[in-house]
CSV table of C-alpha atoms in Angstrom, one decimal:
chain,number,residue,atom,x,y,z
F,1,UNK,CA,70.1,134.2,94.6
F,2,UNK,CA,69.3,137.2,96.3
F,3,UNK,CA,66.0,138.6,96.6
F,4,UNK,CA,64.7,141.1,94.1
F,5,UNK,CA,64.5,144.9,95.5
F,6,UNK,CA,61.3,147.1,94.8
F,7,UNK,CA,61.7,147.1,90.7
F,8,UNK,CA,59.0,146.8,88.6
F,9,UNK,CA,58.5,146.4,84.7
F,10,UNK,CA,58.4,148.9,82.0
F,11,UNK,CA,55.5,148.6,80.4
F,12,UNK,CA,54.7,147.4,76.9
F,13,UNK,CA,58.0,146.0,75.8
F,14,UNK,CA,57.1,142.4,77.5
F,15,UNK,CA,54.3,141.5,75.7
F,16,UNK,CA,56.8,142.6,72.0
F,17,UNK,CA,59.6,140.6,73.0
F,18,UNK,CA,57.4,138.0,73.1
F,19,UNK,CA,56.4,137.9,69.4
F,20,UNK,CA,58.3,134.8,67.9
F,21,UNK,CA,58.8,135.8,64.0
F,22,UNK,CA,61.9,138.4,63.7
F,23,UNK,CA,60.1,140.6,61.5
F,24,UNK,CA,56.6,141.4,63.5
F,25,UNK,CA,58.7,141.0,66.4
F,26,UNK,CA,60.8,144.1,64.8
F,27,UNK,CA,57.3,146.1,64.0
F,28,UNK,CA,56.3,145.3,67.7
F,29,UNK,CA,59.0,146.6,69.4
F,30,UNK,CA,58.9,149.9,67.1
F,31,UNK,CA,55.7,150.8,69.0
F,32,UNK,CA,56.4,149.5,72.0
F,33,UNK,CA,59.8,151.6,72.5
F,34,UNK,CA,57.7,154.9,71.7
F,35,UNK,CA,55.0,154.2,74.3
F,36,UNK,CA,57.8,152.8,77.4
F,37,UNK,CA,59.3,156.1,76.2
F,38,UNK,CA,57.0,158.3,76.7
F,39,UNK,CA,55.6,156.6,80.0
F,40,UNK,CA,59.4,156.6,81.5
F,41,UNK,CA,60.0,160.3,81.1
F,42,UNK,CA,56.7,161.3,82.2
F,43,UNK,CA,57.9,160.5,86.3
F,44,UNK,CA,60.6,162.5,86.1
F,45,UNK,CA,64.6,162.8,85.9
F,46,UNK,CA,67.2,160.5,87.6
F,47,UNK,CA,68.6,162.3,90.5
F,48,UNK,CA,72.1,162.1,89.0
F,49,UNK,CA,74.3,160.5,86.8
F,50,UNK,CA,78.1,160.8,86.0
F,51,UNK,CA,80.4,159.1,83.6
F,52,UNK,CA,83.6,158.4,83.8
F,53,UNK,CA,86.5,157.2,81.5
F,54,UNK,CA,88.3,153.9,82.5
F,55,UNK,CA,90.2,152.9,79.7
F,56,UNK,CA,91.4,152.8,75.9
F,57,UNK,CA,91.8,150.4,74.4
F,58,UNK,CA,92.1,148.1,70.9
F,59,UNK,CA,89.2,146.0,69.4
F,60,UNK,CA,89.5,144.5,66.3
F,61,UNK,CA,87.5,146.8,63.1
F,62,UNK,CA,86.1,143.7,61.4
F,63,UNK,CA,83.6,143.4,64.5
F,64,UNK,CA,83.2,147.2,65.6
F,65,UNK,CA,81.1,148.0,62.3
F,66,UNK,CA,80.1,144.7,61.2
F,67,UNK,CA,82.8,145.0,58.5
F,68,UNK,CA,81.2,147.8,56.7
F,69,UNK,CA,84.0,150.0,57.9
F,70,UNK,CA,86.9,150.7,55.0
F,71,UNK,CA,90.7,150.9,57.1
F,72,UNK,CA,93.6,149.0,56.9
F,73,UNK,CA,94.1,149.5,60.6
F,74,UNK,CA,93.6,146.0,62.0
F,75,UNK,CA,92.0,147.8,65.7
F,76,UNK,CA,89.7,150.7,66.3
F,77,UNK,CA,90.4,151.8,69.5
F,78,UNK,CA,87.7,152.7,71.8
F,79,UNK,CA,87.4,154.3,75.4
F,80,UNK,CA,85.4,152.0,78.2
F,81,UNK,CA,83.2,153.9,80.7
F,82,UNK,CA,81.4,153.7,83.7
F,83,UNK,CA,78.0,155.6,84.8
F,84,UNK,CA,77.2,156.3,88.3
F,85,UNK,CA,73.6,156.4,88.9
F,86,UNK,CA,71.4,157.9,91.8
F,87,UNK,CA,67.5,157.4,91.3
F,88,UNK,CA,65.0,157.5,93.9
F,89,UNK,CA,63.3,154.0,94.3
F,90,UNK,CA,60.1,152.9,95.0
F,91,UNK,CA,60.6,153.2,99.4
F,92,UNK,CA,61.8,157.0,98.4
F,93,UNK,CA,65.6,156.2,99.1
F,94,UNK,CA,68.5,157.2,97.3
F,95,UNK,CA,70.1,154.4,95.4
F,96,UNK,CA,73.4,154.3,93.5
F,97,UNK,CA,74.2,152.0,90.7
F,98,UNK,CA,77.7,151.7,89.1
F,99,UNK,CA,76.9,150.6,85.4
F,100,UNK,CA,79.9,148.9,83.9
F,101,UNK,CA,82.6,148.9,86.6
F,102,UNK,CA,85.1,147.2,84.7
F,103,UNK,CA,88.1,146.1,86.9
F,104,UNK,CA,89.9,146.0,83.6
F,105,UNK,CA,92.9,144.8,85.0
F,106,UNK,CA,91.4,141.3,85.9
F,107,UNK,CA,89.9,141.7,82.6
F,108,UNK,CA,92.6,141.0,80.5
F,109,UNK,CA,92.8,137.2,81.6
F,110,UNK,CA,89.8,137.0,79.0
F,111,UNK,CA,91.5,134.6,76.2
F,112,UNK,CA,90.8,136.9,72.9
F,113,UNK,CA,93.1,139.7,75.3
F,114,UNK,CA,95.3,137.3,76.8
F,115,UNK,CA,96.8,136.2,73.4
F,116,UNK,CA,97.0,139.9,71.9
F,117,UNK,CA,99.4,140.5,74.7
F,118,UNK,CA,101.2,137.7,74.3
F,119,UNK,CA,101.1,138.8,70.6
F,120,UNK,CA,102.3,142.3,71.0
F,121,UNK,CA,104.4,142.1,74.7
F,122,UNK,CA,103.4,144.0,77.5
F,123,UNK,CA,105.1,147.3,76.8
F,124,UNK,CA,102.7,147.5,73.3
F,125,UNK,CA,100.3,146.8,75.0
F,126,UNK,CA,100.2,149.1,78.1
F,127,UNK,CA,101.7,152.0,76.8
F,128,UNK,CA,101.0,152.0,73.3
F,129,UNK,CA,97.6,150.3,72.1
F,130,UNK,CA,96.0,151.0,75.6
F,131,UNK,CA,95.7,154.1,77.8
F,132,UNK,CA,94.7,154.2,81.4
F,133,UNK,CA,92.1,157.1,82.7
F,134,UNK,CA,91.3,155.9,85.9
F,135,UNK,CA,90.0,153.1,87.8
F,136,UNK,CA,86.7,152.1,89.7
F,137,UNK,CA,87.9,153.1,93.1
F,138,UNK,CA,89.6,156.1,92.4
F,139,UNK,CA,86.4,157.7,90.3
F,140,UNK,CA,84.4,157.0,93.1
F,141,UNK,CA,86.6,158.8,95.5
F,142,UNK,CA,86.9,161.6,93.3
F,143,UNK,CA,83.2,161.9,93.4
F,144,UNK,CA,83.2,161.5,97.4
F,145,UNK,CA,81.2,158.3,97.5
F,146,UNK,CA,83.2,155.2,99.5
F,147,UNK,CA,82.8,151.5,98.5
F,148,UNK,CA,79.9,151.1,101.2
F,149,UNK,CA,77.2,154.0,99.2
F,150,UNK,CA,77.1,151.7,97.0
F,151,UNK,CA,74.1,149.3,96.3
F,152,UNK,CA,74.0,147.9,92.6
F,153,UNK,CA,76.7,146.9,90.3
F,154,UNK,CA,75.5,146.1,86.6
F,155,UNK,CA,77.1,145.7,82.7
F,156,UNK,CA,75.6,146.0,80.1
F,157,UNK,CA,77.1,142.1,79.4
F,158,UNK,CA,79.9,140.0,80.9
F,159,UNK,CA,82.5,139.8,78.1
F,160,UNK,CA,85.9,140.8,80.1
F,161,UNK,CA,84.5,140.9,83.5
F,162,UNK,CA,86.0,139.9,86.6
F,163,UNK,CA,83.2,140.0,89.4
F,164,UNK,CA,85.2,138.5,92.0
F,165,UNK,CA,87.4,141.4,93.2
F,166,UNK,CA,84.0,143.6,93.8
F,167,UNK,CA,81.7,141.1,94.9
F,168,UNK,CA,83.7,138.4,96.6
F,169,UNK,CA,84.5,134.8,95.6
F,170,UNK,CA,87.5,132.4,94.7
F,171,UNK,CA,89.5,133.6,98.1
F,172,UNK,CA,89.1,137.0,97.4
F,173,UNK,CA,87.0,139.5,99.8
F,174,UNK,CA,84.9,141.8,98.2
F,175,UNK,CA,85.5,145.4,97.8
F,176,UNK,CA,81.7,146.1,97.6
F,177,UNK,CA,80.1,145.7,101.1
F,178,UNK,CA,76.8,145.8,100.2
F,179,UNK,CA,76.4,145.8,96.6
F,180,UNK,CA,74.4,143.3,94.5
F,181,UNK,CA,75.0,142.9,91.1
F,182,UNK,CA,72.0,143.0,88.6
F,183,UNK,CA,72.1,140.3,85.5
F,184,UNK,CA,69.7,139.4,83.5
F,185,UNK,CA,68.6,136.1,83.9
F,186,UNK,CA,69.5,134.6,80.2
F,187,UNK,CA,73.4,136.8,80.6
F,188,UNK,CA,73.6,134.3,84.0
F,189,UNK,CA,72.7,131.3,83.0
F,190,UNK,CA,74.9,131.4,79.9
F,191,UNK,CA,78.1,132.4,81.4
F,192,UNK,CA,77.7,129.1,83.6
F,193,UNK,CA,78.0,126.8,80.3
F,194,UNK,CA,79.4,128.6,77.6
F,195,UNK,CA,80.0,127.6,73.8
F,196,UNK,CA,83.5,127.7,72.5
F,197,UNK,CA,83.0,130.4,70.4
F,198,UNK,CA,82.0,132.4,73.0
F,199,UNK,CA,84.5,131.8,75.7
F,200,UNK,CA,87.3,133.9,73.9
F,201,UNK,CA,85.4,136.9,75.7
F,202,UNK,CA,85.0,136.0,79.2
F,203,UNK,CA,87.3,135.6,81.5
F,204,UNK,CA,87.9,132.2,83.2
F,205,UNK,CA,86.1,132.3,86.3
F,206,UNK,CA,85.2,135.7,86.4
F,207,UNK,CA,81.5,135.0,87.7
F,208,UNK,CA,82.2,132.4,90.3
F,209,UNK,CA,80.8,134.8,93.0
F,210,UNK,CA,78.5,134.3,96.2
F,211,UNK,CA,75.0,133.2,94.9
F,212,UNK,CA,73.8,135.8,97.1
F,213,UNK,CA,75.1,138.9,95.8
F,214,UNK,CA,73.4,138.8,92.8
F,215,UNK,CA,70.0,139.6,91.6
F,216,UNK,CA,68.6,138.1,88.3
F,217,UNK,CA,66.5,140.5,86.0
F,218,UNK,CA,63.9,139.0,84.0
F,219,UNK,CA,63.4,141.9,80.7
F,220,UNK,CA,63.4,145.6,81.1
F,221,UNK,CA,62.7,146.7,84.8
F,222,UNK,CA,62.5,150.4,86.2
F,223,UNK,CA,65.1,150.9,88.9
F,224,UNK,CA,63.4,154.1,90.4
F,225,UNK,CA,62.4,157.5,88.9
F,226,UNK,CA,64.3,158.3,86.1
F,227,UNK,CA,66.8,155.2,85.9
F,228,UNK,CA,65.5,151.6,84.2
F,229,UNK,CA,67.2,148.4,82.1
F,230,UNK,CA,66.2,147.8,78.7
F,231,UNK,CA,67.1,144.2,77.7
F,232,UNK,CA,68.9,144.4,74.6
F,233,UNK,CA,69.3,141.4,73.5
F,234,UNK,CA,71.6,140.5,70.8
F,235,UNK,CA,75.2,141.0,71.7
F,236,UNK,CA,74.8,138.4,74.1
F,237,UNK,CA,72.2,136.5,75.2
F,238,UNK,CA,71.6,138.6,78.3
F,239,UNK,CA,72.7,142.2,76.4
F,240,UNK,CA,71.1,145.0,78.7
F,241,UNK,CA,71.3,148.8,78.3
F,242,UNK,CA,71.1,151.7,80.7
F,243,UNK,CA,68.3,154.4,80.3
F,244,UNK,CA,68.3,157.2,82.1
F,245,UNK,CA,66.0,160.5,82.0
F,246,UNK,CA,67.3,164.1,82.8
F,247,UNK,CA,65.0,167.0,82.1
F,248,UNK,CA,66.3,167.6,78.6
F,249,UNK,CA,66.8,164.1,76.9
F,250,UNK,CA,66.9,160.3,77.3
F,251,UNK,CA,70.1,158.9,77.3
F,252,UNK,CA,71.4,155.2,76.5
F,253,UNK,CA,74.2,153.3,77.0
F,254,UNK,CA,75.3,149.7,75.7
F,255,UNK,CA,78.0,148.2,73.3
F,256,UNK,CA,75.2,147.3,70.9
F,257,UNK,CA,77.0,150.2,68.6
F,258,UNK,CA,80.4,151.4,69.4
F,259,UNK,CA,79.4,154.7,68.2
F,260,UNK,CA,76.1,157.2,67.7
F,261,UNK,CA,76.6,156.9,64.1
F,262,UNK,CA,75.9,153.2,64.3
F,263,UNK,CA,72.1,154.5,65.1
F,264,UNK,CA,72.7,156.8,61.8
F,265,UNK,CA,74.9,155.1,59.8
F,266,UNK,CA,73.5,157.0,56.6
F,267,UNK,CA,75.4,160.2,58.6
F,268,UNK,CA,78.5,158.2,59.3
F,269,UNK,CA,81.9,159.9,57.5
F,270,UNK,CA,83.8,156.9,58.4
F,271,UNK,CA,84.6,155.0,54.8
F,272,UNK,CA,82.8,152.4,53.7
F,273,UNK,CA,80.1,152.8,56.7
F,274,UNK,CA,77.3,154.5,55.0
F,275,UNK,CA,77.7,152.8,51.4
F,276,UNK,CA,77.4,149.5,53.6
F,277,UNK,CA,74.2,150.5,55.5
F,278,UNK,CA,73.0,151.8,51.8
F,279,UNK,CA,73.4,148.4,50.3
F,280,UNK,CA,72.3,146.4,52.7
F,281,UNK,CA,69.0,148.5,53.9
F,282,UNK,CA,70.1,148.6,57.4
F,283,UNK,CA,69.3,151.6,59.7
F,284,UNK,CA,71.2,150.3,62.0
F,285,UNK,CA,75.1,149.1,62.1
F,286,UNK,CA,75.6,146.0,64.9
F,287,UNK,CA,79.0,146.1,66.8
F,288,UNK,CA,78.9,142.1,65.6
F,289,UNK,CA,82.0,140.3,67.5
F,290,UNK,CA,79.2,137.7,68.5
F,291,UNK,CA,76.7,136.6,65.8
F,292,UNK,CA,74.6,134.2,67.5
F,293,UNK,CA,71.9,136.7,68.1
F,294,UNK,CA,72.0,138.8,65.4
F,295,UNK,CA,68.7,139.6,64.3
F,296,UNK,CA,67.8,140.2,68.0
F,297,UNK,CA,70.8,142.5,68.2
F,298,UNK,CA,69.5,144.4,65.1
F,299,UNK,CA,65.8,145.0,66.9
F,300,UNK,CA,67.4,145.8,70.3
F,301,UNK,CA,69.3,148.7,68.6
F,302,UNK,CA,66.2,150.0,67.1
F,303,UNK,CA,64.7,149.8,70.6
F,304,UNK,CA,67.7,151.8,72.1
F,305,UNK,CA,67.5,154.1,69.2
F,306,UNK,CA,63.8,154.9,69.6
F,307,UNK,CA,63.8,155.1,73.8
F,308,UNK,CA,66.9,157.0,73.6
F,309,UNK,CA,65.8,159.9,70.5
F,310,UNK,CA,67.6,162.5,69.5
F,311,UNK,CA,70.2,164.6,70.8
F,312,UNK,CA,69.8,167.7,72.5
F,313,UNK,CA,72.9,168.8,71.3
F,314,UNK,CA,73.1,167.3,67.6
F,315,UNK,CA,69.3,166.1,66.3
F,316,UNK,CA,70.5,164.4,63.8
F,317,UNK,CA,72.1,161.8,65.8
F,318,UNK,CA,70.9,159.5,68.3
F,319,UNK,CA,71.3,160.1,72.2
F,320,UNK,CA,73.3,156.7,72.3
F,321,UNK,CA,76.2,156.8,74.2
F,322,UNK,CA,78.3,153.4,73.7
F,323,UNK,CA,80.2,151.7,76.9
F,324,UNK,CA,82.6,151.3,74.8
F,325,UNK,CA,83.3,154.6,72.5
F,326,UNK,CA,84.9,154.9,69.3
F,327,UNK,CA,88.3,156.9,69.9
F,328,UNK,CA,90.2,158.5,67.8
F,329,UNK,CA,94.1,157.5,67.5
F,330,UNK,CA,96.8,157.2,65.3
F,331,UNK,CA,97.0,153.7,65.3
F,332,UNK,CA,93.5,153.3,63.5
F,333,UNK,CA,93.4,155.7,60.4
F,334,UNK,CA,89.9,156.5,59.1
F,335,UNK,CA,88.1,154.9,62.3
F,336,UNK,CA,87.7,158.1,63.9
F,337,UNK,CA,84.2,159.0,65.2
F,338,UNK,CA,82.3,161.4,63.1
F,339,UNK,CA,80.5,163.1,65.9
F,340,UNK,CA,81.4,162.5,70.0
F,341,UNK,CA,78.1,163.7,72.1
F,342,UNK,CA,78.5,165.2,75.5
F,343,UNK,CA,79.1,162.1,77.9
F,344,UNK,CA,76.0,162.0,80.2
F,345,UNK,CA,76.3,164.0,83.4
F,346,UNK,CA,73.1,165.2,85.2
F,347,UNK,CA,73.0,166.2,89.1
F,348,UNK,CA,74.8,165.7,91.9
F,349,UNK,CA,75.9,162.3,93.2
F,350,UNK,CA,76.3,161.9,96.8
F,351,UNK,CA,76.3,160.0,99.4
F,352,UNK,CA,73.4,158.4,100.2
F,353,UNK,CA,71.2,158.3,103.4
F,354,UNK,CA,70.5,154.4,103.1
F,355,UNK,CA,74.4,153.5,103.0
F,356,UNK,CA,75.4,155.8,105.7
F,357,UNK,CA,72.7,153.8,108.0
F,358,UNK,CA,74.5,150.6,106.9
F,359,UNK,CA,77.4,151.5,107.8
């Protein structure tokens, strides 16, 4: 493994996470997100972050609202998207992260995908239930910054990911000079040995990369001034969200919740959505296509939901922005958002002094 950079620990959240009983566990992390909260924003903005549409595509509506959602459509469709992060680290330097970099292509040897192409044909399924926006490499160009600026890949988990084209391995060189990728230490060790019912979502392979490009992550960790991880876990093992400060608002980002509305589910027009969350006394609605982790996936959402606040724009809804957003589209009838907040966008990215020394 590689070594770790200059990150340290948000405070608080540790000593939570550590509670064993679900329900204190719950009350612990309450208070705990408040206070990591309040610490984070108090050093100041990221430098700059972007997003940046890859790709729409289907996901089946049973798992996207935990079946609470009333449609006949058998998908929701939902648009995948990529932050590029700048924060100032501890040395002073300019760092950039790419948070969910999905090479989405290689993605679709994941089995669960595999089969609905084989299911549907390739023309469905490229031109009609998915829609292309643009890929890694040409957001980055667009943005000016070259493969070598930049220094951290991460996801928020590994289901669909194909590491090996960015980072090297199985024959293949890497397109990422000098990146590491940051995993949590539980997302790693899982995706070495998974259980059946979890290797529908990951693509054969897809992690077999150089030991040394990768940095292991042990719970929430501040990246730099403005910019940490919250782990988040629930979805997967391993589940990790992005945080990042501007100087109006916190956002996240995670597929926790395919939506903002699955932090306010009590405000969601979608049918069946609220009268679930109603019934069953949730506040919060679990995008549940894995249910190993559930109850952890429940708390991690109330973390995300109480580090990230409200909206700037709307207050009544949560500054959660999913990796994965719920799209509108013809093909899924009543499984359109209720609300879409402004993707995060702060500052100016770059280049960056340390990668033009590098090179």
């Amino acid at each position: 493994m590689s070594q770790s950079p200059a990150f340290r620990p948000l405070p608080f959240l540790a000593e939570a996470h550590a509670e064993t009983l679900p329900g204190p566990r719950l009350q612990k992390l309450r208070r705990a997100a408040l206070q990591a909260r309040e610490r984070f924003v108090q050093e100041g903005p990221v430098a700059a972050v972007a997003t940046c549409e890859l790709v729409t595509f289907p996901y089946p509506s049973l798992f996207a609202f935990s079946g609470a959602a009333s449609s006949p459509a058998p998908y929701v469709m939902m648009t995948h998207r990529m932050q590029v992060v700048q924060f100032v680290d501890a040395n002073g330097e300019r760092r950039t992260l790419l948070f969910n970099p999905s090479d989405y292509e290689r993605g679709q040897a994941a089995p669960f995908y595999r089969s609905l192409r084989e299911r549907y044909g390739a023309f469905v399924s490229d031109k009609v239930m998915s829609t292309q926006h643009g890929t890694v490499q040409s957001h980055l160009a667009s943005l000016g910054l070259t493969p070598g600026d930049v220094d951290f890949l991460a996801f928020d988990h590994l289901h669909i990911q194909d590491l090996r084209g960015w980072l090297g391995g199985d024959g293949l060189s890497a397109y990422f000079p000098r990146a590491k990728l940051l995993v949590q230490r539980a997302e790693w060790e899982m995706v070495k040995d998974l259980h059946p019912m979890q290797s529908v979502w990951f693509v054969p392979g897809g992690a077999d990369i150089p030991e040394e490009r990768v940095v292991l992550l042990d719970g929430d960790t501040w990246l730099g001034t403005g910019a940490a991880i919250l782990s988040t876990p629930g979805h997967t093992r391993g589940n990790m969200s992005l945080a990042v400060a501007t100087s109006r608002e916190v956002f996240v980002t995670s597929e926790n919740g395919v939506a903002t509305e699955s932090y306010t589910p009590l405000l969601s027009a979608i049918p069946g959505v609220r009268r679930f969350a109603e019934h069953m006394g949730w506040e919060v609605v679990l995008n549940g296509n894995s249910r190993e982790d559930s109850l952890l996936q429940y708390s991690s959402m109330v973390v995300e939901k109480l580090f990230a606040g409200p909206s700037a724009v709307e207050g009544a809804f949560v500054n959660f922005h999913p990796s994965s957003l719920l799209t509108s589209h013809l093909l899924a009838p009543g499984l359109s958002p209720t609300i879409v907040l402004p993707a995060p966008n702060f500052g100016d990215v770059r280049p960056t002094p340390a990668s033009r020394r590098a090179a």
